[in-house]
Structures are given as structure tokens and as C-alpha cells.
Coordinates of C-alpha atoms in Angstrom, one line a residue:
Chain A
M1 CA -18.5 -43.9 -17.5
T2 CA -17.2 -47.0 -16.4
G3 CA -20.3 -50.6 -16.7
W4 CA -19.6 -51.7 -13.0
H5 CA -19.7 -49.8 -9.7
L6 CA -18.4 -50.3 -6.4
D7 CA -20.0 -52.6 -4.6
D8 CA -21.5 -52.1 -0.9
D9 CA -18.7 -53.5 0.9
A10 CA -15.7 -52.1 -0.9
L11 CA -17.6 -48.6 -0.7
R12 CA -17.2 -48.9 2.9
R13 CA -13.8 -50.0 3.4
Y14 CA -12.6 -47.2 0.8
V15 CA -14.8 -44.5 2.7
E16 CA -13.3 -46.0 6.2
R17 CA -10.4 -46.4 5.1
T18 CA -9.6 -50.4 5.5
D19 CA -9.0 -51.6 2.7
S20 CA -6.0 -52.3 1.2
L21 CA -3.3 -50.7 -1.2
A22 CA -4.5 -52.3 -4.4
E23 CA -8.2 -52.1 -3.8
G24 CA -8.0 -48.1 -2.5
T25 CA -6.2 -47.3 -5.8
S26 CA -8.2 -49.2 -8.1
A27 CA -11.4 -47.9 -6.3
E28 CA -9.9 -44.3 -6.9
Q29 CA -9.0 -44.7 -10.4
H30 CA -12.8 -46.1 -11.0
L31 CA -14.2 -42.6 -9.4
L32 CA -12.1 -40.8 -10.6
S33 CA -14.6 -41.7 -13.9
C34 CA -18.0 -42.2 -12.4
E35 CA -20.1 -40.2 -10.6
P36 CA -22.6 -41.9 -9.4
C37 CA -20.7 -43.9 -7.2
R38 CA -18.4 -40.4 -6.3
A39 CA -22.0 -39.4 -5.4
R40 CA -22.3 -42.3 -3.1
V41 CA -19.0 -42.3 -1.1
N42 CA -20.0 -38.9 -0.4
A43 CA -22.9 -39.6 0.9
A44 CA -21.6 -41.7 3.5
A45 CA -18.8 -39.9 4.6
S46 CA -21.2 -37.4 6.0
V47 CA -23.0 -39.8 7.8
I48 CA -19.7 -42.6 8.9
D49 CA -18.8 -42.1 12.5
P50 CA -15.5 -40.9 12.9
S51 CA -14.8 -42.7 15.3
V52 CA -14.5 -46.1 12.9
I53 CA -11.7 -45.0 10.7
D54 CA -8.1 -45.9 11.6
P55 CA -6.0 -43.1 13.5
S56 CA -3.1 -44.1 12.1
V57 CA -4.3 -43.4 8.5
I58 CA -3.0 -40.2 7.1
D59 CA -5.4 -37.0 8.5
F60 CA -4.9 -35.4 4.7
A61 CA -7.0 -32.3 6.0
A62 CA -4.0 -31.6 9.0
V63 CA -1.4 -32.7 6.4
W64 CA -2.5 -30.0 3.7
D65 CA -2.7 -27.1 6.9
R66 CA 1.0 -28.1 7.5
T67 CA 2.1 -27.9 4.3
R68 CA 0.4 -24.5 3.9
D69 CA 2.2 -23.8 7.1
A70 CA 5.3 -24.8 5.6
V71 CA 5.2 -22.3 2.3
E72 CA 3.4 -19.8 4.4
A73 CA 3.9 -18.8 7.7
P74 CA 7.1 -16.7 8.4
R75 CA 9.9 -18.7 9.0
P76 CA 11.8 -17.5 12.3
S77 CA 15.8 -15.7 12.1
V78 CA 19.0 -16.0 13.3
F79 CA 18.0 -13.2 16.5
E80 CA 14.3 -14.6 16.9
R81 CA 16.1 -18.3 17.2
L82 CA 18.4 -16.7 19.5
L83 CA 16.1 -15.0 21.6
R84 CA 14.1 -17.9 21.9
G85 CA 17.2 -20.3 22.8
A86 CA 17.5 -17.1 25.5
G87 CA 13.8 -18.1 27.0
L88 CA 11.8 -16.2 25.9
P89 CA 8.4 -17.7 24.6
A90 CA 7.9 -18.1 20.9
H91 CA 5.6 -15.3 20.0
E92 CA 7.1 -12.3 22.6
A93 CA 10.5 -13.7 20.2
R94 CA 8.9 -12.8 17.2
L95 CA 6.9 -9.6 18.3
V96 CA 11.0 -8.6 19.4
A97 CA 12.8 -9.6 16.4
V98 CA 10.3 -7.6 13.6
A99 CA 11.3 -4.8 14.8
S100 CA 12.9 -2.4 12.0
A101 CA 16.0 -2.1 14.1
F102 CA 16.8 -5.8 13.2
R103 CA 17.0 -5.0 10.1
A104 CA 20.7 -6.2 7.8
V105 CA 21.3 -2.2 6.6
W106 CA 21.1 -1.0 10.3
L107 CA 22.4 -3.2 12.0
T108 CA 25.9 -3.2 9.8
G109 CA 26.1 0.4 9.6
V110 CA 25.8 0.9 13.5
V111 CA 28.6 -2.2 13.2
A112 CA 30.5 -0.2 11.1
V113 CA 30.5 3.1 12.7
L114 CA 31.3 1.6 15.9
G115 CA 34.8 -0.6 14.3
F116 CA 35.2 2.8 13.1
A117 CA 35.3 4.1 16.6
A118 CA 36.5 1.7 18.4
L119 CA 39.9 1.5 15.8
A120 CA 40.5 5.2 15.6
A121 CA 40.5 5.3 19.6
A122 CA 43.5 1.9 19.0
V123 CA 45.4 3.0 16.8
G124 CA 45.0 6.9 17.4
H125 CA 46.0 9.2 19.7
A126 CA 43.8 11.1 22.1
R127 CA 41.5 12.1 19.8
G128 CA 40.8 8.7 18.5
V129 CA 39.3 8.5 22.4
W130 CA 37.6 11.0 22.2
L131 CA 35.8 9.7 19.2
F132 CA 34.6 5.8 20.7
L133 CA 33.7 7.9 23.7
A134 CA 31.8 10.7 21.3
V135 CA 30.3 7.2 19.9
A136 CA 30.2 4.9 22.4
P137 CA 27.1 5.9 24.2
I138 CA 25.0 7.0 21.6
V139 CA 24.8 3.9 19.4
P140 CA 22.1 2.5 22.0
C141 CA 19.8 5.5 22.7
L142 CA 20.1 5.4 18.4
V143 CA 18.8 1.8 17.8
V144 CA 16.1 2.1 21.1
A145 CA 14.2 4.8 19.2
S146 CA 14.4 3.1 15.8
S147 CA 13.1 0.0 17.4
Y148 CA 9.9 1.9 18.0
D149 CA 9.2 5.3 16.7
P150 CA 6.8 5.0 14.3
W151 CA 8.9 6.6 11.2
M152 CA 10.4 3.1 11.4
D153 CA 7.7 0.8 12.0
P154 CA 5.4 1.8 9.9
A155 CA 3.1 -0.3 11.3
L156 CA 3.1 0.8 14.6
E157 CA -0.4 2.2 14.3
P158 CA -2.1 -0.9 14.0
E159 CA 0.0 -2.5 16.8
L160 CA -1.3 -0.2 19.6
V161 CA -4.6 -0.4 19.5
T162 CA -3.8 -4.7 19.7
P163 CA -4.8 -5.7 23.8
Y164 CA -1.3 -6.2 23.6
P165 CA 0.5 -3.6 26.6
A166 CA 2.4 -1.0 24.0
L167 CA 5.1 -0.9 27.4
R168 CA 5.5 -3.9 27.7
L169 CA 6.6 -4.1 23.3
V170 CA 9.1 -0.9 24.0
L171 CA 10.2 -2.8 26.8
L172 CA 10.7 -6.2 25.1
R173 CA 12.3 -5.1 22.5
T174 CA 14.4 -2.1 24.3
I175 CA 15.4 -4.6 26.5
A176 CA 16.6 -6.8 23.3
V177 CA 18.1 -4.0 21.7
L178 CA 20.4 -3.9 24.5
A179 CA 20.5 -7.7 24.9
L180 CA 22.2 -7.0 21.3
A181 CA 23.9 -3.1 20.8
L182 CA 25.7 -3.5 24.4
P183 CA 27.9 -6.6 23.8
A184 CA 29.1 -5.5 20.4
V185 CA 29.8 -1.8 22.0
L186 CA 31.2 -4.0 24.8
L187 CA 33.5 -5.6 22.4
F188 CA 34.7 -2.9 20.3
G189 CA 35.7 -1.6 23.7
L190 CA 38.0 -4.0 24.2
V191 CA 40.6 -2.5 22.2
V192 CA 40.0 0.1 23.0
P193 CA 43.1 2.2 26.0
G194 CA 42.8 2.4 29.8
E195 CA 39.3 3.2 31.7
T196 CA 38.0 4.2 28.2
A197 CA 36.8 1.1 27.1
F198 CA 33.5 1.6 29.8
A199 CA 33.2 4.6 30.4
W200 CA 30.6 4.8 27.8
L201 CA 28.1 2.3 29.7
L202 CA 26.5 3.9 32.4
P203 CA 26.0 8.1 30.0
A204 CA 24.5 4.6 27.3
V205 CA 21.6 3.7 30.2
G206 CA 21.2 7.6 30.9
F207 CA 20.2 7.9 27.2
V208 CA 18.2 5.0 26.9
A209 CA 16.3 5.9 29.9
V210 CA 16.2 9.4 28.6
V211 CA 14.7 8.5 25.2
L212 CA 12.6 6.0 26.4
A213 CA 11.3 9.0 28.0
A214 CA 10.9 11.9 26.3
S215 CA 9.3 9.4 23.7
T216 CA 6.0 9.9 25.5
W217 CA 6.7 13.8 24.9
V218 CA 8.1 13.5 21.0
S219 CA 8.9 10.9 18.3
P220 CA 11.1 9.1 19.9
L221 CA 13.5 9.3 16.7
R222 CA 13.8 13.1 17.3
A223 CA 14.6 12.4 20.6
A224 CA 17.2 10.1 20.3
I225 CA 18.8 12.8 17.7
T226 CA 18.3 15.9 20.0
V227 CA 20.3 13.6 23.0
S228 CA 22.9 12.3 20.7
S229 CA 23.8 16.2 19.8
A230 CA 23.4 17.3 22.9
W231 CA 26.1 14.6 24.0
F232 CA 28.4 15.2 20.6
A233 CA 28.3 18.9 22.1
L234 CA 29.6 18.4 25.6
V235 CA 31.9 15.7 23.8
W236 CA 33.1 18.3 22.0
L237 CA 33.3 21.5 24.7
L238 CA 35.6 18.9 27.3
A239 CA 37.7 17.7 24.0
A240 CA 38.1 21.2 23.8
R241 CA 38.4 22.6 27.2
S242 CA 40.8 20.2 29.1
G243 CA 41.9 17.8 26.5
S244 CA 40.9 14.9 28.3
P245 CA 38.5 12.7 29.3
D246 CA 38.7 12.6 32.8
A247 CA 35.5 14.4 33.4
I248 CA 33.2 11.9 32.0
I249 CA 35.4 8.8 33.6
Q250 CA 35.6 10.6 36.9
G251 CA 32.9 8.5 39.2
R252 CA 31.0 11.9 40.4
A253 CA 30.5 12.1 36.2
Q254 CA 29.5 8.0 36.7
A255 CA 26.6 8.7 39.3
G256 CA 25.2 11.4 37.7
F257 CA 24.6 9.2 34.4
L258 CA 23.0 6.5 37.1
V259 CA 20.3 9.3 39.0
L260 CA 19.7 10.4 35.4
A261 CA 19.0 7.1 34.0
A262 CA 16.5 6.5 37.6
G263 CA 14.9 9.1 36.8
S264 CA 14.6 9.0 32.9
F265 CA 12.5 5.6 33.9
G266 CA 11.2 7.1 36.8
V267 CA 9.2 9.8 34.3
F268 CA 9.1 7.0 32.0
I269 CA 7.0 4.5 34.6
L270 CA 4.7 7.2 35.1
R271 CA 3.7 8.7 32.1
R272 CA 3.7 5.1 29.9
R273 CA 0.0 5.7 29.2
Q274 CA 1.0 8.4 26.5
L275 CA 2.6 5.7 24.5
R276 CA -0.1 5.7 23.2
Q277 CA 0.2 8.4 21.2
L278 CA 3.8 7.9 19.8
R279 CA 4.5 10.3 17.5
P280 CA 6.2 9.5 14.2
W281 CA 9.0 11.3 13.1
R282 CA 8.2 12.9 10.5
Chain B
M1 CA -32.4 7.3 24.5
P2 CA -31.6 4.0 21.7
T3 CA -29.2 1.6 23.5
A4 CA -26.1 2.1 21.7
S5 CA -22.6 0.5 22.1
I6 CA -20.9 3.5 21.1
S7 CA -21.6 6.9 22.4
L8 CA -19.8 10.2 21.9
R9 CA -21.4 12.9 23.9
D10 CA -19.9 16.7 23.2
V11 CA -16.2 14.6 21.9
G12 CA -14.0 17.6 20.6
R13 CA -10.3 17.3 19.8
T14 CA -7.7 20.0 19.1
F15 CA -3.7 19.3 18.1
G16 CA -2.2 22.6 18.6
A17 CA -4.4 25.0 17.6
T18 CA -6.3 23.3 15.2
R19 CA -9.7 22.0 16.4
A20 CA -10.1 18.3 14.5
L21 CA -13.3 17.5 15.8
A22 CA -16.4 19.5 17.7
G23 CA -19.6 18.9 19.2
V24 CA -20.2 15.5 18.2
D25 CA -23.1 13.4 19.4
L26 CA -23.3 10.2 18.4
D27 CA -25.0 6.7 19.0
L28 CA -23.7 4.3 16.7
E29 CA -25.4 0.1 16.7
P30 CA -24.8 -2.3 14.5
G31 CA -24.8 -2.3 11.2
V32 CA -22.6 -0.9 8.5
I33 CA -22.2 3.4 8.8
G34 CA -21.0 5.3 6.3
L35 CA -18.4 8.6 7.3
L36 CA -18.4 10.9 4.2
G37 CA -16.9 13.8 4.5
P38 CA -13.9 16.1 2.4
N39 CA -9.9 16.5 3.8
G40 CA -9.6 17.4 6.8
A41 CA -13.2 17.5 7.7
G42 CA -11.8 15.3 10.4
K43 CA -13.3 12.1 9.8
T44 CA -9.7 9.8 10.5
T45 CA -9.8 11.7 14.3
L46 CA -13.2 10.7 14.5
L47 CA -11.6 7.1 13.6
R48 CA -8.6 7.3 15.7
L49 CA -11.2 7.9 18.5
L50 CA -13.5 5.1 18.0
A51 CA -10.0 3.1 17.3
T52 CA -9.2 4.1 20.3
A53 CA -6.1 4.8 19.2
L54 CA -6.4 9.2 20.2
P55 CA -7.9 9.9 23.2
P56 CA -11.4 12.9 23.1
S57 CA -9.2 16.2 24.3
Q58 CA -13.1 17.2 25.8
G59 CA -16.4 14.9 26.0
K60 CA -16.7 11.8 26.6
V61 CA -16.7 8.1 24.5
S62 CA -18.1 5.3 25.3
V63 CA -17.7 1.7 23.0
L64 CA -19.3 -1.3 23.8
G65 CA -20.2 -0.3 27.5
L66 CA -16.4 0.7 28.4
D67 CA -14.4 3.5 29.1
P68 CA -11.3 3.9 26.4
E69 CA -9.6 6.0 29.4
V70 CA -9.4 3.3 31.6
P71 CA -6.4 1.7 31.0
A72 CA -8.4 -2.6 31.6
E73 CA -11.2 -1.2 29.4
R74 CA -9.8 0.3 27.2
T75 CA -7.9 -3.2 26.8
G76 CA -10.6 -4.6 26.8
I77 CA -12.8 -2.7 23.4
R78 CA -9.1 -4.0 22.0
R79 CA -9.9 -7.0 22.0
Q80 CA -13.2 -6.8 19.8
L81 CA -12.1 -4.5 17.7
G82 CA -10.2 -4.2 14.4
Y83 CA -8.8 -1.3 13.4
Q84 CA -7.7 -0.3 9.0
P85 CA -6.0 2.9 9.1
Q86 CA -5.6 5.1 6.7
E87 CA -2.0 4.3 6.1
V88 CA -0.8 1.4 7.1
G89 CA 3.2 0.7 6.6
F90 CA 4.5 -2.6 6.1
P91 CA 7.8 -3.8 7.8
R92 CA 10.0 -5.1 4.9
G93 CA 10.4 -7.9 3.7
F94 CA 7.6 -9.2 4.7
T95 CA 4.8 -11.6 3.4
A96 CA 0.9 -10.9 3.6
F97 CA 1.0 -13.5 5.5
A98 CA 3.7 -12.8 8.0
F99 CA 2.2 -9.5 8.4
V100 CA -1.1 -10.7 9.1
D101 CA 0.7 -13.2 12.0
Y102 CA 1.9 -10.5 13.5
I103 CA -1.0 -8.5 14.2
A104 CA -2.7 -11.9 15.0
L105 CA -0.3 -12.1 17.4
L106 CA -0.1 -8.9 19.0
K107 CA -3.5 -10.0 19.6
E108 CA -3.3 -13.3 21.3
W109 CA -3.3 -15.6 19.3
T110 CA -0.5 -17.6 20.5
E111 CA -0.8 -20.9 19.6
P112 CA 0.0 -21.1 16.0
A113 CA -2.6 -24.2 14.8
A114 CA -5.7 -21.6 15.6
R115 CA -3.8 -18.0 14.9
H116 CA -2.1 -20.0 11.3
A117 CA -6.0 -20.8 10.5
E118 CA -7.7 -17.7 11.5
V119 CA -4.8 -15.8 9.3
R120 CA -6.1 -18.0 6.2
R121 CA -9.4 -16.9 6.8
V122 CA -9.2 -13.6 7.3
L123 CA -7.0 -13.5 3.8
G124 CA -9.2 -15.7 2.2
L125 CA -12.5 -13.1 2.8
V126 CA -10.3 -10.8 1.5
G127 CA -9.7 -12.9 -1.4
L128 CA -5.8 -13.2 -1.1
A129 CA -6.2 -16.7 -0.2
D130 CA -3.8 -17.9 -2.9
L131 CA -1.4 -14.5 -1.9
G132 CA -0.3 -15.4 1.2
A133 CA 3.0 -15.9 0.6
K134 CA 3.7 -13.3 -1.6
R135 CA 5.9 -10.4 0.0
I136 CA 3.5 -7.0 0.4
R137 CA 6.2 -5.0 -1.4
A138 CA 5.1 -7.4 -5.0
M139 CA 1.7 -6.5 -3.9
S140 CA -0.6 -3.4 -6.5
G141 CA -1.8 -0.8 -4.1
G142 CA -5.7 -2.5 -4.6
Q143 CA -3.9 -6.4 -2.8
R144 CA -1.9 -3.7 -0.1
R145 CA -4.8 -2.3 1.1
R146 CA -6.8 -5.9 1.2
V147 CA -3.5 -6.8 4.0
A148 CA -4.6 -4.2 5.8
L149 CA -7.9 -5.4 5.8
A150 CA -7.5 -8.7 6.6
Q151 CA -5.9 -7.7 10.0
A152 CA -9.0 -5.8 11.4
L153 CA -11.0 -8.6 10.2
L154 CA -8.7 -11.2 13.0
G155 CA -11.4 -12.6 15.1
S156 CA -14.4 -11.2 14.1
P157 CA -14.4 -8.1 15.7
A158 CA -17.7 -6.1 17.7
V159 CA -16.6 -3.4 16.3
L160 CA -14.6 -3.4 12.6
I161 CA -13.4 1.2 12.3
L162 CA -11.8 1.3 8.6
D163 CA -10.5 4.1 7.5
E164 CA -11.1 4.2 3.3
P165 CA -10.6 0.6 2.7
T166 CA -12.2 0.8 -0.9
T167 CA -9.3 2.6 -1.8
G168 CA -7.2 1.4 -5.2
V169 CA -9.2 -1.9 -4.8
D170 CA -10.8 -2.9 -8.2
P171 CA -14.1 -2.8 -9.0
E172 CA -14.4 -6.4 -8.6
Q173 CA -12.9 -6.9 -5.2
R174 CA -15.4 -4.2 -4.0
V175 CA -18.0 -5.8 -4.9
V176 CA -16.3 -8.4 -2.5
L177 CA -15.4 -6.2 -0.1
R178 CA -19.1 -5.1 0.5
T179 CA -21.0 -8.9 0.5
V180 CA -18.1 -9.0 3.1
L181 CA -18.9 -6.7 5.5
A182 CA -22.4 -6.7 5.2
E183 CA -22.1 -10.0 6.6
I184 CA -19.7 -8.8 9.3
A185 CA -22.3 -5.7 10.0
R186 CA -25.1 -8.1 10.7
T187 CA -23.9 -8.5 14.6
S188 CA -21.0 -6.0 14.4
I189 CA -20.4 -2.6 14.4
V190 CA -18.7 -1.4 10.9
V191 CA -18.0 2.1 10.4
L192 CA -16.2 3.4 7.3
S193 CA -14.7 6.5 5.9
T194 CA -13.9 7.2 2.1
H195 CA -14.7 9.2 -0.2
Q196 CA -16.9 7.3 -2.6
T197 CA -20.6 7.5 -2.3
E198 CA -20.9 4.8 -4.3
D199 CA -19.7 2.6 -1.8
V200 CA -21.8 4.2 1.0
A201 CA -24.7 3.8 -0.9
A202 CA -24.2 0.6 -1.8
L203 CA -23.4 -0.6 1.8
C204 CA -24.8 1.5 4.4
E205 CA -27.9 1.7 6.0
R206 CA -26.3 4.9 7.6
V207 CA -24.5 8.5 6.3
I208 CA -22.8 10.4 8.9
V209 CA -21.4 14.0 7.0
L210 CA -18.5 15.4 8.3
D211 CA -17.4 19.2 7.5
R212 CA -15.4 21.0 10.0
G213 CA -15.3 19.0 12.4
R214 CA -18.4 19.1 13.6
V215 CA -21.3 16.5 12.2
R216 CA -23.5 17.8 8.9
Y217 CA -25.7 15.5 8.7
D218 CA -26.3 12.0 10.3
G219 CA -29.3 9.4 9.1
P220 CA -30.2 6.9 6.6
V221 CA -28.7 7.2 3.2
T222 CA -32.5 7.3 2.0
D223 CA -33.1 10.6 3.6
L224 CA -30.1 11.9 2.5
T225 CA -30.2 10.8 -1.3
G226 CA -34.4 12.3 -0.7
Q227 CA -32.8 15.6 -0.2
A228 CA -31.5 16.5 -3.8
A229 CA -35.1 15.4 -5.3
G230 CA -35.7 18.0 -7.9
R231 CA -32.5 19.3 -7.6
V232 CA -30.6 17.6 -10.0
W233 CA -31.4 18.5 -13.6
L234 CA -29.7 17.6 -17.1
A235 CA -29.2 20.3 -19.9
D236 CA -27.5 21.7 -23.1
E237 CA -25.5 24.1 -20.9
P238 CA -23.8 24.5 -17.3
D239 CA -26.8 25.8 -15.9
P240 CA -25.1 29.4 -13.4
A241 CA -28.6 28.6 -10.9
A242 CA -26.6 25.7 -10.1
T243 CA -24.5 25.4 -7.2
V244 CA -22.7 22.3 -9.2
S245 CA -22.8 21.2 -12.7
W246 CA -20.3 19.1 -15.3
R247 CA -20.2 17.2 -18.5
T248 CA -21.6 13.6 -18.7
G249 CA -20.9 10.8 -20.5
T250 CA -23.7 11.9 -23.0
G251 CA -22.3 14.8 -23.5
R252 CA -25.0 16.9 -21.6
Y253 CA -24.5 18.9 -18.2
R254 CA -26.1 17.6 -14.7
N255 CA -26.6 20.2 -12.8
V256 CA -27.0 20.1 -8.9
G257 CA -28.8 22.8 -7.9
A258 CA -30.1 24.6 -4.0
R259 CA -33.4 25.6 -5.3
V260 CA -36.1 23.2 -6.1
R261 CA -36.7 23.8 -10.3
D262 CA -40.2 22.7 -12.4
D263 CA -38.6 24.2 -15.4
V264 CA -36.1 21.6 -16.2
E265 CA -35.4 17.7 -17.4
H266 CA -35.0 16.5 -13.7
V267 CA -33.1 12.8 -13.2
E268 CA -33.0 10.6 -10.2
P269 CA -30.4 12.1 -7.9
S270 CA -28.1 9.9 -6.4
L271 CA -26.0 9.8 -3.1
E272 CA -23.6 11.9 -5.1
D273 CA -25.8 15.1 -5.8
A274 CA -27.2 15.3 -2.5
Y275 CA -23.5 15.3 -1.0
L276 CA -22.6 17.8 -3.4
L277 CA -25.6 19.5 -2.6
L278 CA -24.8 19.3 1.2
R279 CA -21.8 20.2 0.5
G280 CA -22.3 22.8 -1.7
G281 CA -25.1 24.4 0.9
A282 CA -22.4 24.4 3.6
A283 CA -19.7 26.5 2.3
E284 CA -22.0 28.8 1.1
H285 CA -23.4 29.4 4.6
E286 CA -20.9 27.7 7.3
P287 CA -18.2 30.9 8.4
A288 CA -14.6 30.4 8.1
G289 CA -14.1 31.1 11.2
E290 CA -12.4 26.5 12.7
A291 CA -9.8 25.4 11.2
A292 CA -9.7 21.2 10.8
S293 CA -7.7 18.3 10.4

């Protein structure tokens, strides 16, 4: 407590923030130890017309909010910034990027498996090509399934009862995954000799569509694992019987994968309402 | 018939051969409604039906006058709905703020400043205002439950569905949460399931007891507690006439029995006594044919 008090003019200038820096600092020092003056400041501040406050003066509430945002609000990941750069609105880029499929560990595993298969195809003999053909088409569908399987995305239940359409969420994640996975597989395909380098593309698209359609009945991951197993079995059978990947590479087979993709996508769209009951793998 | 904001008519739900709910008729209005029942009674199934996470196998559900089976109306319900599932998993590496912010995005809070302010508000309501930047994996079980509750409170929903919101939450925080929920229930319908009868006694005006997928009791909490009047007594030994009895902290036995006794030392019944009595009676008289989930 001090012996003097702020006079009315000084108090008004302090509240309206029209005082000088020195005067304001002095007033502030005094207010720290003077309860009656603090009460007068509060009373004056509660009736003050906001329009008289100098707009150039810092809005401390806004500064505090921005400071808290800087500490608390999540920073966009590299992938999220890429999506924004590609034109996706900020909020949708965030929704896509949080999918579990974008976890670094998972992606590293996928890249490692693909790299191994591509290397085997490049330096090995026919078996290496078979290995690439067996692995490359199933990578996109496994990554897509893991981006929205309730087992991989444990927050799916609260997510699915929000107004945001489940179909849009699943498709956005699918497209984002494909945008990431397809170029990666293509890149690895460059080291694979002959037509095999691209023969996996249509089967991959077909399998993604099959997984989307099947996940309206069963868990997305279960669907992806079943599709992958069936594909492995088919590739193994072809390799054992003919020893040549022509059966997959030839036009008729490729057209079949296209039909599979279109048909499955049609089923998925027709059954999209079932997406709210996505079943977890376990 | 009362004007209800949520109504269920002859609602049933099966999972394969398992019947989780059968013949449920309910009208729910603003207030806190407690849902009690043993494990597998159908509480979570009922809450998931109300939260539009699951369609009924039979019957009609109406939420705020809207039909959850019509896509556009279901979206309308979801705009006014908060739902805390029994188990909420959190994406790896998320902080409390990031998770609630993410759900807020899905709830159409697209403007960052307003969304962040709302996230801070709900984290403050559940007592986590200063832990927004903490990773959820580093939080205690009770704190994680509160993060899950915070996301349900976004936008002050007209319908709040909470599946065991107080499990693992410490007593002080439970009191805080009760205060928050009581305030929300002045204008909203709050339905919460719990195994903690003291939460229902302290917070709910109305209690619904589910057993094997059917509504066993639906009415005021005080009426249910009243049913145990004269049926709870203390004795030095467990009474063979009691449906349940247990040793209390004083060393004496608290006995709860179906028959009203005159020759014993009666004590004031609690909601738990009444619930155990109801459950004990159900176990004695009910045919064991129906399965539940």
C-alpha cells in the first residue's frame, strides 16, 4: 500500500491505453501494490467504450490465444502440407493425414517389402519378376484397408457418428493412400525388366475396389488379407504351371482386372450406407 | 403420450443368433438418465443405437424427431449429438488438444480460431485445460476418459450419450463431471451407462435397468430406492434369508432380501441395495433362454 493514488486522468489514460510507456509502467507498478486503485481500474474498464481504445494497441486476449495455439494446436505433418499444396482444404488435409496408414513405421515396412521385391526382380531371374508381381498389386489395397480399419484407427467409432460423411472420409483416405502408394510402386517398377513393371497397376486398382466393396460386409483388413492371399495363391499357381507371367500381362487378363475394379466400385457405392458399421479386424 | 425428444418403439437388436435387445419402448426427455445393468445386459447396444452407430434389427428409433435410418436425417441427428463410446482408442502420438481438435473437424468446426476456442472450452469443462499439449499415451486412465468425454461435449449437443464416462476417474473429478453433466442436462438429454450406482444416485432423476436385453425397471431413482425399504438390515452374521449379504467396514453384515422383515435392525436402503434386489429377483424368476450381448 502506498500513500498516493492514481488521479482520474492518469487512470483514464491507463485504461484507454493512451498513456506514455513511462506513465503506463509507473501506473502498473503502483497498481501491483494498491488494491483501491485496482478496483477503480476494474470499474473503469467495465464501462469503457471499446471504440475509444487505440486499435494499434496489442489485443492481449488474442495474443494469448495465439500463444496457446502455438503450444497446443497440432503442427501439420509433411504429408499434410503436401496435401494442402495439392489443393485440398486445410481441414480435409488434416482428416486424411491422421489415418494410421501414414505412420512412419508402417510406410517404412511397405517401402522395404516393395524395395526387396523390386530388387529381386531386377537382379534375379524369372522368380524375382514373379515376386514383384505377387507383392506390388497388393500393397495399395493393404495400405488402403489399414487407413480405415477400426483396428488400425481406434477412434473410428466417435469419428463415424459425426456429421462428416463416412463415404467421403474413406474415399479421401483411399485417394490419398493411392496418391502415395502408386508412385512409390511405379518408382520401384522402373528397376523391373519388361512389361512386368506396369502389369501390376490394373490388378492393384481392382483389388483396392474389391476391398472397398468387401468392407461393407467384413473388416477392411480381413478383406485385404483375403484378397492378398488369393492373389498370392494365383501367382504361385501360374508360376508353378507355366513359368511365364504372360497370363497376367496379356490384354484379356488386364481387361478382366478393369472390369473387376468397375464392378467392385459399383457395389461399394451401392452399399455405402453399410460403412457406418465398419467391422474391426479383431 | 408424453412429447419425447427420443423415442424407441419395440426396438430390438440381434447379432447373429444373439439377441442383445428386445422389445424396448422408451421416451427420453431432457435430464440425466442413468442406465444400469450387468455386463451383457445390452447397455452398450442401446447407447450405440441412440448414437446412430448401429441400426436396430426391429422397431423404430426417433431422435429429436428425426429418423436415423434416413441418411439426411441421420446427419441432422449427428449435428446435435455427442457420443462417448465405452472404449475410445486414440491415434498414436496425439495430444489431448489434437484429438479433440480432430473430432471437432469432423463435427464441421472448420474455422480454426472458433474451433480452437471450442476445444479449449471442452477441455476446460473436464478439468484438462492445462494438459492440452500432453500426449494422450502419457496420460492416466482417468485423464484419457476425460479426453474422450471432452470430444463428446463439443458444440454443447442436445443429445449426449455416454458409455461409462466415470470409469477410472478419481472422486474429485467425478464430482466435477457430475456438476458439468447436471448443467448440460438442463437443456439436453444425457443418457449415461455406468456400473457405479452412486453416480446414478447423485446425478440422475431417472434410471433404466436393463437385463438380458429387456427393460427391467424404468422410473425415478427415488422410487427404485424406495422398493428396498424394509428389505435392508444389519446383522452380526450373513443372514440365510437374504438375497445378498456382505461384511461392511464396521465388521457387521449388510443383508438385502426380497421379503420385508420386522424382526431385524433396518438401515436406510441405497440405490445399490435396490439394484441388487432387482437383480436378485430377476435371477430367481427369469427363464434362462435368452442370450444377450
